[in-house]
mmCIF file of C-alpha atoms and ligand atoms in Angstrom:
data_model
loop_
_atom_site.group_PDB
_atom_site.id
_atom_site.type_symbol
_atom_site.label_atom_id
_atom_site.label_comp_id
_atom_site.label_asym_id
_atom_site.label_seq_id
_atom_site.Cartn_x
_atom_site.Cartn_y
_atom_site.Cartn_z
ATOM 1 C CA UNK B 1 87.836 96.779 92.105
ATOM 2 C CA UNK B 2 88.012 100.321 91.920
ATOM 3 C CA UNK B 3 91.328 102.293 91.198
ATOM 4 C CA UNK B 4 89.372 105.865 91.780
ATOM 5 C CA UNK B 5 92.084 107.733 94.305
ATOM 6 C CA UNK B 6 90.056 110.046 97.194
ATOM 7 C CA UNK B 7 92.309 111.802 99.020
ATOM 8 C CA UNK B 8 90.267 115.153 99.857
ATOM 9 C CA UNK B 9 91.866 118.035 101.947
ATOM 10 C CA UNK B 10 88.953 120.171 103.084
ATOM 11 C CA UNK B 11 89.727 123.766 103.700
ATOM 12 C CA UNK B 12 86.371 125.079 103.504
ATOM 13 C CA UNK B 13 84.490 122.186 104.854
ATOM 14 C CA UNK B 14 83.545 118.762 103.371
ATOM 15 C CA UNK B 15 80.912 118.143 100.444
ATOM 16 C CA UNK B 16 77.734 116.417 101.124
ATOM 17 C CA UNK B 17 78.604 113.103 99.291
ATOM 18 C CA UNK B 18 81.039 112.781 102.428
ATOM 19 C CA UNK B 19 79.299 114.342 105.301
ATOM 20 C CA UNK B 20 75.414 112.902 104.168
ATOM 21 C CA UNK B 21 75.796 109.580 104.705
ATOM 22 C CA UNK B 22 76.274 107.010 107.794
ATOM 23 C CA UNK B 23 79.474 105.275 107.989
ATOM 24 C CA UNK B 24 79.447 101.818 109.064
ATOM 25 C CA UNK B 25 83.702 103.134 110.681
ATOM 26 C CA UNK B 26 85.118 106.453 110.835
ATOM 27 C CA UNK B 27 88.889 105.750 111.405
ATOM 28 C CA UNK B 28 90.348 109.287 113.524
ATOM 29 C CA UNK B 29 94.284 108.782 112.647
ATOM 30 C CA UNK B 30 95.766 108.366 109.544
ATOM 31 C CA UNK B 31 99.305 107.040 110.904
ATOM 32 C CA UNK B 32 99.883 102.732 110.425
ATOM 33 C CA UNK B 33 97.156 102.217 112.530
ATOM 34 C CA UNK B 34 94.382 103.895 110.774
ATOM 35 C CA UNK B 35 95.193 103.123 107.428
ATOM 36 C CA UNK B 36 95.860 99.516 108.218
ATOM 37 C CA UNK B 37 91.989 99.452 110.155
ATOM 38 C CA UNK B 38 90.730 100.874 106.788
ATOM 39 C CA UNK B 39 92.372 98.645 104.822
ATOM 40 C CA UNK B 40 90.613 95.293 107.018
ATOM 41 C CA UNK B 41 87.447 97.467 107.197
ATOM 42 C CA UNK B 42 87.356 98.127 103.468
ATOM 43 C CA UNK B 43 87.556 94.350 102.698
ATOM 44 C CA UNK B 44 84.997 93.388 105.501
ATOM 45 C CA UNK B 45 83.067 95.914 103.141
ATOM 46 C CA UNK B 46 82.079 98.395 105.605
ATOM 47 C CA UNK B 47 81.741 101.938 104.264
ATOM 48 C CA UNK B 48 85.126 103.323 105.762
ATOM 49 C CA UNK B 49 86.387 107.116 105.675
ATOM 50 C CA UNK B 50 89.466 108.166 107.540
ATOM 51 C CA UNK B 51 89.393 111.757 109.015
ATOM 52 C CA UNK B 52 93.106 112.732 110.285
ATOM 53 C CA UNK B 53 95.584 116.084 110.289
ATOM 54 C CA UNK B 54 97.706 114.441 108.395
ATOM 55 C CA UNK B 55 98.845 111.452 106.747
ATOM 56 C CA UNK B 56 100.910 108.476 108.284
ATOM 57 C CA UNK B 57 101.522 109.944 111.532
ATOM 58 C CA UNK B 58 104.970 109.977 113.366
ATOM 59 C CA UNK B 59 106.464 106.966 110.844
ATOM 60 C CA UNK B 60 105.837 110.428 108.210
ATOM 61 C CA UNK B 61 108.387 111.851 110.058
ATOM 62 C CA UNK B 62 110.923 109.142 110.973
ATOM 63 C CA UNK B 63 114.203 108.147 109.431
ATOM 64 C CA UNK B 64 115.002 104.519 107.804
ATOM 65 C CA UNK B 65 112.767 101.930 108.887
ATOM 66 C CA UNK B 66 114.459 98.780 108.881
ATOM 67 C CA UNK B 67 112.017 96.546 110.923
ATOM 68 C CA UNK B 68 109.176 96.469 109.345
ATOM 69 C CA UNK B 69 108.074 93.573 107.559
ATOM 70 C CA UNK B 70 108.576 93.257 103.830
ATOM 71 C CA UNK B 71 110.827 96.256 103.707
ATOM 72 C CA UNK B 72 114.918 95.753 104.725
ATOM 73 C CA UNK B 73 115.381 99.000 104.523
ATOM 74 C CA UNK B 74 112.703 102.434 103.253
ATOM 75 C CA UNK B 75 112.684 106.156 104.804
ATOM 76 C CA UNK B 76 109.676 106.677 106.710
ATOM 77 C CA UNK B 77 107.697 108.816 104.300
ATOM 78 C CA UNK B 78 108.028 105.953 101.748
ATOM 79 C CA UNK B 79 106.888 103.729 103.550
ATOM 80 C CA UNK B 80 103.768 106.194 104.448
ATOM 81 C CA UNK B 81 103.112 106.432 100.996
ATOM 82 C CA UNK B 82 102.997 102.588 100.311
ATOM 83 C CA UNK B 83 100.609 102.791 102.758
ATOM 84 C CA UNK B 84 98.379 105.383 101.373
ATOM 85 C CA UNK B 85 98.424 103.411 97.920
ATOM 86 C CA UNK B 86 97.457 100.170 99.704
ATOM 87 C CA UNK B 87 94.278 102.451 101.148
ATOM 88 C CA UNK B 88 93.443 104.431 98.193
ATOM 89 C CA UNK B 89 93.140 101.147 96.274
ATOM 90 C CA UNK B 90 90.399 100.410 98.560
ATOM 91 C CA UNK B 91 88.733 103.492 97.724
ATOM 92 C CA UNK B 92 89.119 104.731 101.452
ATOM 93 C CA UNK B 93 88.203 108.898 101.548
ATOM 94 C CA UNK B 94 90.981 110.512 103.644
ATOM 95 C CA UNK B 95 89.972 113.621 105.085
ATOM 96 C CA UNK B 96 92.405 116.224 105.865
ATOM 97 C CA UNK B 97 90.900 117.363 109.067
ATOM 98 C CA UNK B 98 90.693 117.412 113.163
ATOM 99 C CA UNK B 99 88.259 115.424 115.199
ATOM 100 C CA UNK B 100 87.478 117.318 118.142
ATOM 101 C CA UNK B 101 84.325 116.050 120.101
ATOM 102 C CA UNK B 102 82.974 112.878 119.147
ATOM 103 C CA UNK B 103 79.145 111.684 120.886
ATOM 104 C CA UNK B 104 76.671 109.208 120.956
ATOM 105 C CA UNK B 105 73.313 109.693 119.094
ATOM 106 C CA UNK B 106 70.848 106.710 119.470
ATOM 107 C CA UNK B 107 72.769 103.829 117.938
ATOM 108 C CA UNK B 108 75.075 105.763 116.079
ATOM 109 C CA UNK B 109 77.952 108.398 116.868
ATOM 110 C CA UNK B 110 78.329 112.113 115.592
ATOM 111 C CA UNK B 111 81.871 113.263 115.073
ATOM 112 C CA UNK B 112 82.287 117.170 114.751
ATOM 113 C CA UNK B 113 85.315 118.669 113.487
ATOM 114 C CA UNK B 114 87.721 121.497 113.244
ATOM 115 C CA UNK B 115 86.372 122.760 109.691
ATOM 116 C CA UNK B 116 82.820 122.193 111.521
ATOM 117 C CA UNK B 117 81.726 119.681 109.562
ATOM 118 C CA UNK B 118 79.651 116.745 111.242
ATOM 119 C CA UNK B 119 79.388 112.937 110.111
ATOM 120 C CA UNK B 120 77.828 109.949 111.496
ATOM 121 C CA UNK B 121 79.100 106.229 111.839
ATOM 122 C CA UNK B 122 78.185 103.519 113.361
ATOM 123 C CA UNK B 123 81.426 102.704 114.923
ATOM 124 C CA UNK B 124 84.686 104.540 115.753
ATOM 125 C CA UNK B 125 88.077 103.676 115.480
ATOM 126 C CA UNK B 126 90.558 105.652 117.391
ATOM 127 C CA UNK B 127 94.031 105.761 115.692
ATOM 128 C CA UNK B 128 94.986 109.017 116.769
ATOM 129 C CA UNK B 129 98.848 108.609 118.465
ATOM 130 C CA UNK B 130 100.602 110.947 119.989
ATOM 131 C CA UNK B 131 101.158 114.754 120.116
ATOM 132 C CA UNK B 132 105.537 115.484 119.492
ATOM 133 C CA UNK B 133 106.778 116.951 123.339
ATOM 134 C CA UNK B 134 108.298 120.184 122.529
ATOM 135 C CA UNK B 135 111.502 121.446 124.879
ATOM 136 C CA UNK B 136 110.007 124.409 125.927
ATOM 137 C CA UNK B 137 112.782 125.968 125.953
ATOM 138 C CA UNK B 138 113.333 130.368 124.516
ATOM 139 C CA UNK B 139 114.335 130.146 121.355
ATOM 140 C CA UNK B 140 112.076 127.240 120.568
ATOM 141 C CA UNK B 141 109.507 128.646 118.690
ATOM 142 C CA UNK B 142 111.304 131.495 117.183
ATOM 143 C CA UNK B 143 113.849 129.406 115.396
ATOM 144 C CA UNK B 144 110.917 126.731 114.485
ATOM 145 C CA UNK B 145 111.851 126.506 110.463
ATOM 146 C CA UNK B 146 114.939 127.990 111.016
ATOM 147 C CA UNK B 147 117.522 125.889 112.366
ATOM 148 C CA UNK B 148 114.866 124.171 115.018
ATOM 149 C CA UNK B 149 113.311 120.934 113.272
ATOM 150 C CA UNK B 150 110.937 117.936 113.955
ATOM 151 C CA UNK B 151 111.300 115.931 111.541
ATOM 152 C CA UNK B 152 115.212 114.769 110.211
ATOM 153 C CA UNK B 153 113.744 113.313 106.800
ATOM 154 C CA UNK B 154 112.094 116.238 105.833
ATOM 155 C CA UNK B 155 114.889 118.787 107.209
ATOM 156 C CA UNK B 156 118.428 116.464 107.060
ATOM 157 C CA UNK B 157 119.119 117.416 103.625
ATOM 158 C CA UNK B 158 118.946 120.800 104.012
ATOM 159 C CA UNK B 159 121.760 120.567 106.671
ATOM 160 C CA UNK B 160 124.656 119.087 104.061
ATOM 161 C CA UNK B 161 128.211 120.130 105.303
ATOM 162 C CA UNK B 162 126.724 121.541 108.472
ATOM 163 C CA UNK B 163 126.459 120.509 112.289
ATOM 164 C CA UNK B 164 123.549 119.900 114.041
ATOM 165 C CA UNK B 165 122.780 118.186 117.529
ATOM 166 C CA UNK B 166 119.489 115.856 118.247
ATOM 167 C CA UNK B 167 118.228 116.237 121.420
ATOM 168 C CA UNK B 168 116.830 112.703 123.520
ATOM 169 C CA UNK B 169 118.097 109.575 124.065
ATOM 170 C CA UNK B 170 115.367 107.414 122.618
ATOM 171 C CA UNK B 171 114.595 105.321 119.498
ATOM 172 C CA UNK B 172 113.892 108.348 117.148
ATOM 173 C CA UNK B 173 116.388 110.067 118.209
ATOM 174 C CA UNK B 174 119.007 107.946 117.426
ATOM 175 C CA UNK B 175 117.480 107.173 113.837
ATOM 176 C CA UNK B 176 117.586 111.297 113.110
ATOM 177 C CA UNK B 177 121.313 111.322 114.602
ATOM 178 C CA UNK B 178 122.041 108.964 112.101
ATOM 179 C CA UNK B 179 120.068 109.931 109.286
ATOM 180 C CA UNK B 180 122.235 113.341 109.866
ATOM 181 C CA UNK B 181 124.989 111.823 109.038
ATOM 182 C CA UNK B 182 124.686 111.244 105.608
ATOM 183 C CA UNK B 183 124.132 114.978 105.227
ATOM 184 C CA UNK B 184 125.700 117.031 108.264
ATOM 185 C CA UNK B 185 129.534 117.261 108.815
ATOM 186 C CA UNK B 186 129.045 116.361 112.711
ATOM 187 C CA UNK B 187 126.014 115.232 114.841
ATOM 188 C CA UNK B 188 125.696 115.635 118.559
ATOM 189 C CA UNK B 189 123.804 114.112 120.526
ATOM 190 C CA UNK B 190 121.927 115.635 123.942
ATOM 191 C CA UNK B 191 120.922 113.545 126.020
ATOM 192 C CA UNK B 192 119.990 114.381 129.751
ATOM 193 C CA UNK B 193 121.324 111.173 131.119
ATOM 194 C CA UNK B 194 124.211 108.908 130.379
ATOM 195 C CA UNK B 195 122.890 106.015 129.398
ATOM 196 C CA UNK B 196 120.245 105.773 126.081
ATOM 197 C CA UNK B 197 116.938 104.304 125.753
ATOM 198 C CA UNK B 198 117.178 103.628 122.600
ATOM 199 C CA UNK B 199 117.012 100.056 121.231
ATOM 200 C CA UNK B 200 120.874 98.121 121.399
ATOM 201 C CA UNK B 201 121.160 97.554 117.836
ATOM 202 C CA UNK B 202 120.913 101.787 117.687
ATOM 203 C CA UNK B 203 123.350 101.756 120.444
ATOM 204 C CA UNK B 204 125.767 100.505 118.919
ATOM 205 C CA UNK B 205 125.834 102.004 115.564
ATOM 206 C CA UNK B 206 125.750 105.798 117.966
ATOM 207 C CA UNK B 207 128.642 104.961 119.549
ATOM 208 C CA UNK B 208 130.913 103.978 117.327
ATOM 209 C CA UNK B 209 130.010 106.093 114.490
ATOM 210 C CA UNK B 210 132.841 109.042 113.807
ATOM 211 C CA UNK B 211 130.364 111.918 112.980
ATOM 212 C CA UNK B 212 128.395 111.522 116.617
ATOM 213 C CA UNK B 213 129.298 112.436 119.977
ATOM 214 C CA UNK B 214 126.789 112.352 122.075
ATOM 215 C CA UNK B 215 127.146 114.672 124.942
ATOM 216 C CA UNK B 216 125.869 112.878 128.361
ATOM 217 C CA UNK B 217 123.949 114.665 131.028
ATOM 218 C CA UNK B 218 123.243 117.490 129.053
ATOM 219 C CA UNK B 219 119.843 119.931 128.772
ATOM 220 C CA UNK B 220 118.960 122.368 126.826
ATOM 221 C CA UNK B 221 118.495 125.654 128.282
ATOM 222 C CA UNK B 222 118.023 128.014 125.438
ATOM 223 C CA UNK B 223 118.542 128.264 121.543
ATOM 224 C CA UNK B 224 120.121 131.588 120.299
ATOM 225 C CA UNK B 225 120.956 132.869 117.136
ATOM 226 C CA UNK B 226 120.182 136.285 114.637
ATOM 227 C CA UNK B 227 117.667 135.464 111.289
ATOM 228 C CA UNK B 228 118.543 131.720 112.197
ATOM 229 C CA UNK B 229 119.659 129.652 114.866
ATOM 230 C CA UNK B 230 123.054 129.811 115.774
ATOM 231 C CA UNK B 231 123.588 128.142 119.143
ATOM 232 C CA UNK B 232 122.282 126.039 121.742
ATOM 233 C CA UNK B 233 122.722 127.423 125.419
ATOM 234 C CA UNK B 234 123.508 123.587 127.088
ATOM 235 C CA UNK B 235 123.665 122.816 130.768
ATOM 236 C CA UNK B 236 125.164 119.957 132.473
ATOM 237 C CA UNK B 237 122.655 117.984 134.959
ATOM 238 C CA UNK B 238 125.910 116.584 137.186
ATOM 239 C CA UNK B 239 128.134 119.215 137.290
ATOM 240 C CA UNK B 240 125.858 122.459 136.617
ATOM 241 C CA UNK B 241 127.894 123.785 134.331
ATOM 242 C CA UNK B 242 126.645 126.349 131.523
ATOM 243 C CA UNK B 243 128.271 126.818 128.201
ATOM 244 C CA UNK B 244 127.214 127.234 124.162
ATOM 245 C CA UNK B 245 127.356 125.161 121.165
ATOM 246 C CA UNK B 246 127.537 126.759 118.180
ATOM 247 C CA UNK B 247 124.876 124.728 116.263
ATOM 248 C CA UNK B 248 123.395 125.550 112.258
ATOM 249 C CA UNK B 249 120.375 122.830 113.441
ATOM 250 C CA UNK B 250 118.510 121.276 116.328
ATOM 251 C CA UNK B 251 116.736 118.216 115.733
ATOM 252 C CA UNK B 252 114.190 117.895 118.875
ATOM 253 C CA UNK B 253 113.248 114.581 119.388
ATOM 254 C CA UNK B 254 111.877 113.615 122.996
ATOM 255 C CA UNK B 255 109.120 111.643 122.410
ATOM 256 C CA UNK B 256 105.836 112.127 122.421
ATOM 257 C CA UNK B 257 102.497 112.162 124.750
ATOM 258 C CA UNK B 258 98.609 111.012 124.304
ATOM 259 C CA UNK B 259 96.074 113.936 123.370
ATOM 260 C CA UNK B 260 94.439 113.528 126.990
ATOM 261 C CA UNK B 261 91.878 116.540 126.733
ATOM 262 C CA UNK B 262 90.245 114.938 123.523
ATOM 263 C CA UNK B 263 90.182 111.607 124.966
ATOM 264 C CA UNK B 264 88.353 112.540 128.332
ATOM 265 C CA UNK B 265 85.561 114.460 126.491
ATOM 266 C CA UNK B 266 84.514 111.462 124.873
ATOM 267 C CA UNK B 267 84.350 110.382 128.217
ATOM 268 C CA UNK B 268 86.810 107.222 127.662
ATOM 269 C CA UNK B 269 88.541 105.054 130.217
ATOM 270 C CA UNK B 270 91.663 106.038 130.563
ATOM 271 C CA UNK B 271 95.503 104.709 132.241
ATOM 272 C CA UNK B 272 97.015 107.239 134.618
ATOM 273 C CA UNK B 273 99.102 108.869 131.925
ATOM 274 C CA UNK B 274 95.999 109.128 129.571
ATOM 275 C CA UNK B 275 96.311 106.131 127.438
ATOM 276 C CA UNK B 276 93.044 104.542 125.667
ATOM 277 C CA UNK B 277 92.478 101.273 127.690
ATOM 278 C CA UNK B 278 91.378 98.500 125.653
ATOM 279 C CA UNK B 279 90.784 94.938 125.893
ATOM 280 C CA UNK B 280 93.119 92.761 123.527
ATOM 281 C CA UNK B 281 90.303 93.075 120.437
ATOM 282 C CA UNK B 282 90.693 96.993 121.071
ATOM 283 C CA UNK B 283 87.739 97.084 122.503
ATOM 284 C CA UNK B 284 87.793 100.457 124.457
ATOM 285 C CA UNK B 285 85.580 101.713 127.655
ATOM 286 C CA UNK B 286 82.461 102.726 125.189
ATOM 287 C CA UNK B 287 81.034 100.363 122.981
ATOM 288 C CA UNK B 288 81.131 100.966 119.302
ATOM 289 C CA UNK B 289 84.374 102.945 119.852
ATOM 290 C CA UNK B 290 87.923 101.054 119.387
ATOM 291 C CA UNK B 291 91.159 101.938 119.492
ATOM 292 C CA UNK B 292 94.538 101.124 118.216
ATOM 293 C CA UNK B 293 98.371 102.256 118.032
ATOM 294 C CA UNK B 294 100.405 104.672 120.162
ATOM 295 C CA UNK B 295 97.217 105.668 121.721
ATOM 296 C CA UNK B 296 96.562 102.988 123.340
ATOM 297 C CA UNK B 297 97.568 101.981 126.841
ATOM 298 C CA UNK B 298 98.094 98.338 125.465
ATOM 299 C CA UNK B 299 101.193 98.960 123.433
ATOM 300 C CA UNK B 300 103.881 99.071 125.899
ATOM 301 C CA UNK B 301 105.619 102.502 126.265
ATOM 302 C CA UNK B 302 109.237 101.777 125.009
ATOM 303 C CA UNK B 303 107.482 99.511 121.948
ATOM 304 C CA UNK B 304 105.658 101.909 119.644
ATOM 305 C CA UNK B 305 106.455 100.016 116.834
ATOM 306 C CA UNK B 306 104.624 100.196 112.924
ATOM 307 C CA UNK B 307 104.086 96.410 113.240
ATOM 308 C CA UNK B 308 102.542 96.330 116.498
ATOM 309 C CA UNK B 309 99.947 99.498 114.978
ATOM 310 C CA UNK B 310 99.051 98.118 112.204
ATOM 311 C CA UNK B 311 98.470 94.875 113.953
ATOM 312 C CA UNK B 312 96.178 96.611 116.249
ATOM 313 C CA UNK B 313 94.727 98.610 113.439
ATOM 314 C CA UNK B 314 93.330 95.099 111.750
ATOM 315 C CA UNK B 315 91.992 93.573 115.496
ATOM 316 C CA UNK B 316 90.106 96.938 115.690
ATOM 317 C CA UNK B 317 88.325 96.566 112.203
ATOM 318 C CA UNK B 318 87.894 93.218 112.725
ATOM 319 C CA UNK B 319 86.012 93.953 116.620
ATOM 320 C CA UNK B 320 84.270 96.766 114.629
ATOM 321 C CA UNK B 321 83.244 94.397 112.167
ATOM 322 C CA UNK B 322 81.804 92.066 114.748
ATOM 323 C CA UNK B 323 80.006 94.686 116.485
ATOM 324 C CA UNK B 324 78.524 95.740 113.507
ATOM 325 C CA UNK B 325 77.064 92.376 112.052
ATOM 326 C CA UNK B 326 75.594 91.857 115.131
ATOM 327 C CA UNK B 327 74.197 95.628 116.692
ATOM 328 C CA UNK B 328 72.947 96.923 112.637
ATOM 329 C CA UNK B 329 72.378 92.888 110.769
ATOM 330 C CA UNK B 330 74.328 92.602 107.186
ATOM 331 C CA UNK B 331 71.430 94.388 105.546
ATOM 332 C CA UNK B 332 71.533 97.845 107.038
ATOM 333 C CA UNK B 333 72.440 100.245 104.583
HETATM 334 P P1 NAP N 1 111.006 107.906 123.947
HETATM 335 O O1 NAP N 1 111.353 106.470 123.795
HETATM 336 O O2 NAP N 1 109.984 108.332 124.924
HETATM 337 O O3 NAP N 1 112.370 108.677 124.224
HETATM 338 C C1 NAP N 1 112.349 110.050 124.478
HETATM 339 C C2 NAP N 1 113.758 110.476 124.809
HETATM 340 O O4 NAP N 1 113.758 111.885 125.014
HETATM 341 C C3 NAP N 1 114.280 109.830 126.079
HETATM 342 O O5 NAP N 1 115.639 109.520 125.920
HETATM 343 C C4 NAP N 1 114.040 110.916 127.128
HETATM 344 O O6 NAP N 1 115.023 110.898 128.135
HETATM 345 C C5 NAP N 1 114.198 112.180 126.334
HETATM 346 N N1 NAP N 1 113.346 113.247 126.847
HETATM 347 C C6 NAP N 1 112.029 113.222 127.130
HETATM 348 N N2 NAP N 1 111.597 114.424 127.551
HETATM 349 C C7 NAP N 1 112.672 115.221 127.538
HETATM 350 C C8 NAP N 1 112.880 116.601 127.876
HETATM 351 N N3 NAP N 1 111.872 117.376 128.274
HETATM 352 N N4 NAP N 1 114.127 117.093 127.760
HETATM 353 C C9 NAP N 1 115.158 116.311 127.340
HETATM 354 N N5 NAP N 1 115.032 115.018 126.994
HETATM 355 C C10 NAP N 1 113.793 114.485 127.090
HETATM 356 O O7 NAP N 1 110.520 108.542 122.537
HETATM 357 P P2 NAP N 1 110.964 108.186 121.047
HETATM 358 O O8 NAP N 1 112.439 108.060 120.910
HETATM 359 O O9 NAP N 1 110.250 109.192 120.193
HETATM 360 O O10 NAP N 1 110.318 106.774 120.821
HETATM 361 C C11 NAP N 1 108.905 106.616 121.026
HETATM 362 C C12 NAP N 1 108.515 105.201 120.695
HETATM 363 O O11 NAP N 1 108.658 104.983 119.285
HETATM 364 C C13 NAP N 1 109.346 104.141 121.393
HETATM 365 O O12 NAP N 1 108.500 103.072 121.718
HETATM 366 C C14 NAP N 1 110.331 103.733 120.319
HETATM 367 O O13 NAP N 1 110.781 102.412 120.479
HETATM 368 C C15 NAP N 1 109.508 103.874 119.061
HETATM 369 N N6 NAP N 1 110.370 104.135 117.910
HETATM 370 C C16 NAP N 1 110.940 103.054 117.320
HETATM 371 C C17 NAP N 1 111.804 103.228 116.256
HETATM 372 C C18 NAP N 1 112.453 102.033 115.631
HETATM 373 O O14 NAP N 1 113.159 102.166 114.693
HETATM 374 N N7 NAP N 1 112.244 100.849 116.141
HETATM 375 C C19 NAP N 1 112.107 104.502 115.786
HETATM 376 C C20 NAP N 1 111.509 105.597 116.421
HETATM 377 C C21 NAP N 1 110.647 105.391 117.492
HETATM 378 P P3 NAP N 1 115.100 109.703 129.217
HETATM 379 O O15 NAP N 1 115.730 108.564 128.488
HETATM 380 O O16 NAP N 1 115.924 110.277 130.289
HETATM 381 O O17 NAP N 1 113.683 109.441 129.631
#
């Protein structure tokens, strides 16, 4: 087995040894998903690239995992890069790059990207997640970097001794809030309701802990500050009331939605809120072309979970498999 490691970022476009030949699977994602289709495609010994922005997806980003299978307890970017190991030892290519259009040709399918490069497979797998929802709020973007964060593990220690508030109510927000605080001196949490989403076992550690207070009903109406971010200009939802928080950080964690526009050219079948829909072997609408993860309408909203991605990653290499045994034959390259 080859050891050879092929991670290639392509600024000015891909070489010809990766755009020449035809792929029996390009994955487009390179979150749990992806890289667990490439590992099942790899060993089904299909010629396998993976083209994604960037690698391991929202888990990159996320706080300690703790359900995960095999692992009691890793930060998310660990875990992403035990993932990348477990690809690059199947000499999977990752390319660092955007799919934007993908179409049919004959039997096979073109995929065009951002650094307008072009390569042909015989079967896609879509592993692409979700885009982060930003607040949209003034102050956003102008503090992005400098006190306004999306992503605790990369930004938490640079808060030590400081306070910071998380905004949402879900799942990753509660795992930033309490990444936080093993680095900030106090953590509040915004959240526009009064009761969480998040998962009960979260819950509980939130409400008890003595760095967190969460403050209920609450919006964000504005971020202020000078060089860096300063405050947060709050608003209550019951009472209407206006007033600041002085703040050094603002961890913005409300979830995230499905790339619709890059979906619907493909022309894929989609769920009202622009989710892939797939039968249970991730099967999507257009044959040849499977999906898995976040993306999918499948994976229940409040369940996006690195188990149930990767799971779907290895049904989608193994329908691609299938497809590809019986459209191409075992002797078509
Ligand atoms: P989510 O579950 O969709 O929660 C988003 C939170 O942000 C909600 O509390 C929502 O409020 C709030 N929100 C949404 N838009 C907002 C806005 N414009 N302004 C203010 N607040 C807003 O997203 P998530 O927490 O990122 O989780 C996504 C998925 O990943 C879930 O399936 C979750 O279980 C999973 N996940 C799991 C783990 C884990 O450790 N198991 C960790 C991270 C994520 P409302 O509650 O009022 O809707």
């Amino acid at each position: 087995m080859s050891l050879k490691i092929t991670v290639t970022k392509m600024d000015f476009g891909a070489s010809e040894e990766l755009t020449g030949k035809v792929y029996d699977v390009i994955i487009v994602g390179g979150g749990p998903a992806g890289m667990s289709a490439a590992i099942y495609a790899a060993r089904y010994g299909l010629t396998t690239a993976i083209i994604t922005e960037e690698i391991g997806g929202q888990v990159a980003k996320a706080g300690w995992v703790e359900n995960y299978l095999g692992y009691t307890r890793i930060m998310g970017p660990d875990l992403v890069s035990k993932f990348e190991e477990h690809v690059k030892y199947y000499n999977v290519p990752i390319i660092i790059d955007v799919v934007e259009n993908v179409e049919r040709a004959g039997d096979l399918f073109k995929i065009y990207t951002m650094n307008g490069d072009e390569y042909t497979s015989r079967t896609i797998i879509l592993a692409v997640g979700e885009r982060r929802r930003k607040l949209n709020v003034p102050g956003e973007d102008t503090y992005n970097g400098r006190g306004v964060s999306y992503c605790a593990p990369c930004d938490a220690p640079l808060f030590k001794g400081k306070v910071v508030a998380v905004v949402g109510g879900g799942d990753s927000a509660a795992s930033a809030a309490l990444l936080l605080t093993e680095y900030a001196s106090k953590v509040y949490i915004i959240h526009r309701r009064n009761q969480l989403r998040a998962e009960k076992y979260y819950q509980d550690l939130l409400l008890h802990h003595p760095k967190i207070e969460i403050l209920w009903n609450t919006v964000v109406k504005e971020l202020k500050g000078d060089k860096v971010l300063r405050k947060a200009v709050l608003q209550r939802t019951d009472t209407g009331e206006v007033f600041e928080l002085p703040v050094d950080g603002v961890f913005i964690e409300i979830g995230a939605e499905p790339p619709v526009d890059f979906f619907k050219r493909i022309g894929l079948e989609l769920s009202k809120d622009g989710y892939i829909k797939t039968n249970h072997l991730m099967e999507t609408s257009i044959p040849g072309i499977y999906a898995a993860g976040d993306c999918v309408d499948l994976t229940p909203r409040d369940f996006r979970q690195i188990v149930v991605a990767a799971g779907q990653g290895a049904l989608a290499a193994y329908s691609a498999y299938n497809y590809i045994v019986r459209k191409f034959g075992m002797n078509r390259h």
